[in-house]
């Protein structure tokens, strides 16, 4: 019998314990996969959402801790628009509110000249009139709440008429309400404020001129000028989410390795006589260690494979929930699955090392006498 076959046979003799250990490792890996997918999904949802509405540069306050929660005076946009090379400046305001059924909704307010109005992918209805309290809703939100063009919805304790349904590609925009900036400023009690400005530059500018203009805006005003990815890199809320996801993932993976360690220690203790007989008939210390480690690697590999499946399944479940999938794309990518495995497999091998060391520390005669 091969070494792998003998290791598999040893594990099969204690099937219940082996399966529970595999499940513990799988839950740890699945948790890590889902959390890493969540952290990446938040960044991609916000970044792609801004790109999809026509943002080229984002101008936000220097002290902003979050891109959607930042606040700037609306008149700052006038100073930016006056700079040479700027084609258009649009103020955007974002606020969260709760619908009548306690559904949390992200609401965006766009200024009249926002590029988002021109590129809005309407599935039905029309664009809101900037002088009226009209809104358009994303198709995911419309489906989840049973909304349609021509209907109404209560937001900020007021009733708004739905005049259009959009079909954006990103999760954030599909679950978002859009209304004229002035309407949201009044409803959210944010008169004269925007979350940030999106800036479009004249197409004839070369890269050097674009960089110079960005530097000039940041130099002359109390703002930071970034592209959409840089905005997320500076977002404190996103950094906190990444740190929490990494910490919880690491704790989960270590817990899985500890479960493996406990299982193998008990297995070695129960097989003291068997291990002593192996040593007595000529098995080397290295061969005994290889057998114990092989058992740990088999359990760890099975747990990792099952964990990836569980992580993908959990992500799909969360993605289907309107309260989560309406804001964040929750689909794991290869990196979200590979990274936990790079930690989990070495941890499983390390978890098997101590029981293996304990096994070879036993002298054959002592092992047979203690069994």
mmCIF file of N, CA and C in Angstrom, residues 219-266:
data_model
loop_
_atom_site.group_PDB
_atom_site.id
_atom_site.type_symbol
_atom_site.label_atom_id
_atom_site.label_comp_id
_atom_site.label_asym_id
_atom_site.label_seq_id
_atom_site.Cartn_x
_atom_site.Cartn_y
_atom_site.Cartn_z
ATOM 1 N N UNK A 219 -3.681 72.206 -5.596
ATOM 2 C CA UNK A 219 -2.857 73.254 -4.989
ATOM 3 C C UNK A 219 -3.683 74.476 -4.605
ATOM 4 N N UNK A 220 -4.650 74.823 -5.441
ATOM 5 C CA UNK A 220 -5.397 76.065 -5.243
ATOM 6 C C UNK A 220 -6.618 75.903 -4.342
ATOM 7 N N UNK A 221 -7.066 74.681 -4.123
ATOM 8 C CA UNK A 221 -8.290 74.455 -3.352
ATOM 9 C C UNK A 221 -8.037 73.407 -2.268
ATOM 10 N N UNK A 222 -8.828 73.406 -1.183
ATOM 11 C CA UNK A 222 -8.641 72.422 -0.100
ATOM 12 C C UNK A 222 -9.252 71.066 -0.453
ATOM 13 N N UNK A 223 -8.760 70.480 -1.555
ATOM 14 C CA UNK A 223 -9.360 69.249 -2.066
ATOM 15 C C UNK A 223 -8.275 68.267 -2.471
ATOM 16 N N UNK A 224 -8.704 67.050 -2.715
ATOM 17 C CA UNK A 224 -7.863 66.011 -3.290
ATOM 18 C C UNK A 224 -8.459 65.618 -4.637
ATOM 19 N N UNK A 225 -7.612 65.527 -5.654
ATOM 20 C CA UNK A 225 -8.064 65.153 -6.995
ATOM 21 C C UNK A 225 -7.572 63.742 -7.280
ATOM 22 N N UNK A 226 -8.481 62.837 -7.588
ATOM 23 C CA UNK A 226 -8.130 61.430 -7.745
ATOM 24 C C UNK A 226 -8.936 60.820 -8.879
ATOM 25 N N UNK A 227 -8.422 59.693 -9.402
ATOM 26 C CA UNK A 227 -9.296 58.883 -10.245
ATOM 27 C C UNK A 227 -10.108 57.987 -9.324
ATOM 28 N N UNK A 228 -11.028 57.223 -9.880
ATOM 29 C CA UNK A 228 -11.972 56.487 -9.036
ATOM 30 C C UNK A 228 -11.289 55.441 -8.156
ATOM 31 N N UNK A 229 -10.232 54.789 -8.658
ATOM 32 C CA UNK A 229 -9.559 53.783 -7.843
ATOM 33 C C UNK A 229 -8.797 54.434 -6.704
ATOM 34 N N UNK A 230 -8.162 55.568 -6.971
ATOM 35 C CA UNK A 230 -7.436 56.277 -5.913
ATOM 36 C C UNK A 230 -8.385 56.744 -4.815
ATOM 37 N N UNK A 231 -9.600 57.120 -5.194
ATOM 38 C CA UNK A 231 -10.596 57.528 -4.192
ATOM 39 C C UNK A 231 -10.831 56.406 -3.206
ATOM 40 N N UNK A 232 -10.993 55.184 -3.710
ATOM 41 C CA UNK A 232 -11.244 54.039 -2.823
ATOM 42 C C UNK A 232 -10.019 53.701 -1.985
ATOM 43 N N UNK A 233 -8.831 53.901 -2.555
ATOM 44 C CA UNK A 233 -7.612 53.615 -1.801
ATOM 45 C C UNK A 233 -7.466 54.532 -0.596
ATOM 46 N N UNK A 234 -8.072 55.732 -0.677
ATOM 47 C CA UNK A 234 -7.988 56.681 0.439
ATOM 48 C C UNK A 234 -9.214 56.622 1.350
ATOM 49 N N UNK A 235 -10.159 55.786 1.013
ATOM 50 C CA UNK A 235 -11.400 55.722 1.782
ATOM 51 C C UNK A 235 -11.157 54.954 3.083
ATOM 52 N N UNK A 236 -11.297 55.624 4.225
ATOM 53 C CA UNK A 236 -11.028 54.992 5.512
ATOM 54 C C UNK A 236 -11.990 53.845 5.789
ATOM 55 N N UNK A 237 -13.251 54.010 5.373
ATOM 56 C CA UNK A 237 -14.226 52.935 5.596
ATOM 57 C C UNK A 237 -13.816 51.669 4.844
ATOM 58 N N UNK A 238 -13.305 51.852 3.629
ATOM 59 C CA UNK A 238 -12.856 50.707 2.846
ATOM 60 C C UNK A 238 -11.617 50.071 3.483
ATOM 61 N N UNK A 239 -10.694 50.910 3.982
ATOM 62 C CA UNK A 239 -9.499 50.382 4.632
ATOM 63 C C UNK A 239 -9.867 49.591 5.887
ATOM 64 N N UNK A 240 -10.831 50.102 6.648
ATOM 65 C CA UNK A 240 -11.281 49.383 7.847
ATOM 66 C C UNK A 240 -11.908 48.046 7.466
ATOM 67 N N UNK A 241 -12.727 48.055 6.407
ATOM 68 C CA UNK A 241 -13.355 46.812 5.949
ATOM 69 C C UNK A 241 -12.298 45.804 5.522
ATOM 70 N N UNK A 242 -11.278 46.264 4.798
ATOM 71 C CA UNK A 242 -10.206 45.367 4.388
ATOM 72 C C UNK A 242 -9.484 44.780 5.602
ATOM 73 N N UNK A 243 -9.191 45.645 6.580
ATOM 74 C CA UNK A 243 -8.477 45.170 7.767
ATOM 75 C C UNK A 243 -9.304 44.152 8.543
ATOM 76 N N UNK A 244 -10.596 44.430 8.704
ATOM 77 C CA UNK A 244 -11.467 43.503 9.425
ATOM 78 C C UNK A 244 -11.579 42.175 8.680
ATOM 79 N N UNK A 245 -11.759 42.255 7.354
ATOM 80 C CA UNK A 245 -11.875 41.037 6.552
ATOM 81 C C UNK A 245 -10.612 40.188 6.659
ATOM 82 N N UNK A 246 -9.438 40.843 6.587
ATOM 83 C CA UNK A 246 -8.173 40.107 6.676
ATOM 84 C C UNK A 246 -7.997 39.494 8.053
ATOM 85 N N UNK A 247 -8.334 40.261 9.098
ATOM 86 C CA UNK A 247 -8.158 39.755 10.467
ATOM 87 C C UNK A 247 -9.072 38.566 10.738
ATOM 88 N N UNK A 248 -10.352 38.693 10.375
ATOM 89 C CA UNK A 248 -11.300 37.600 10.614
ATOM 90 C C UNK A 248 -10.908 36.369 9.791
ATOM 91 N N UNK A 249 -10.450 36.600 8.559
ATOM 92 C CA UNK A 249 -10.028 35.479 7.708
ATOM 93 C C UNK A 249 -8.856 34.742 8.337
ATOM 94 N N UNK A 250 -7.879 35.510 8.856
ATOM 95 C CA UNK A 250 -6.707 34.884 9.467
ATOM 96 C C UNK A 250 -7.102 34.088 10.707
ATOM 97 N N UNK A 251 -7.965 34.669 11.541
ATOM 98 C CA UNK A 251 -8.424 33.958 12.742
ATOM 99 C C UNK A 251 -9.148 32.670 12.352
ATOM 100 N N UNK A 252 -9.983 32.743 11.324
ATOM 101 C CA UNK A 252 -10.728 31.556 10.887
ATOM 102 C C UNK A 252 -9.779 30.471 10.393
ATOM 103 N N UNK A 253 -8.761 30.865 9.619
ATOM 104 C CA UNK A 253 -7.823 29.874 9.087
ATOM 105 C C UNK A 253 -6.995 29.245 10.208
ATOM 106 N N UNK A 254 -6.572 30.053 11.169
ATOM 107 C CA UNK A 254 -5.819 29.506 12.304
ATOM 108 C C UNK A 254 -6.696 28.557 13.112
ATOM 109 N N UNK A 255 -7.974 28.905 13.283
ATOM 110 C CA UNK A 255 -8.897 28.022 14.000
ATOM 111 C C UNK A 255 -9.022 26.676 13.296
ATOM 112 N N UNK A 256 -9.063 26.716 11.966
ATOM 113 C CA UNK A 256 -9.118 25.470 11.214
ATOM 114 C C UNK A 256 -7.873 24.626 11.424
ATOM 115 N N UNK A 257 -6.707 25.296 11.446
ATOM 116 C CA UNK A 257 -5.461 24.563 11.673
ATOM 117 C C UNK A 257 -5.417 23.965 13.080
ATOM 118 N N UNK A 258 -5.953 24.681 14.059
ATOM 119 C CA UNK A 258 -5.994 24.165 15.431
ATOM 120 C C UNK A 258 -6.905 22.942 15.516
ATOM 121 N N UNK A 259 -8.022 22.974 14.777
ATOM 122 C CA UNK A 259 -8.909 21.795 14.744
ATOM 123 C C UNK A 259 -8.173 20.578 14.187
ATOM 124 N N UNK A 260 -7.390 20.815 13.136
ATOM 125 C CA UNK A 260 -6.604 19.727 12.557
ATOM 126 C C UNK A 260 -5.573 19.220 13.556
ATOM 127 N N UNK A 261 -4.908 20.141 14.264
ATOM 128 C CA UNK A 261 -3.918 19.761 15.265
ATOM 129 C C UNK A 261 -4.544 18.872 16.339
ATOM 130 N N UNK A 262 -5.717 19.266 16.832
ATOM 131 C CA UNK A 262 -6.379 18.481 17.878
ATOM 132 C C UNK A 262 -6.746 17.088 17.372
ATOM 133 N N UNK A 263 -7.251 17.019 16.148
ATOM 134 C CA UNK A 263 -7.634 15.717 15.580
ATOM 135 C C UNK A 263 -6.438 14.785 15.451
ATOM 136 N N UNK A 264 -5.335 15.302 14.943
ATOM 137 C CA UNK A 264 -4.167 14.453 14.732
ATOM 138 C C UNK A 264 -3.505 14.061 16.063
ATOM 139 N N UNK A 265 -3.541 14.973 17.030
ATOM 140 C CA UNK A 265 -2.994 14.621 18.346
ATOM 141 C C UNK A 265 -3.759 13.453 18.972
ATOM 142 N N UNK A 266 -5.082 13.520 18.880
ATOM 143 C CA UNK A 266 -5.905 12.431 19.417
ATOM 144 C C UNK A 266 -5.634 11.146 18.643
#
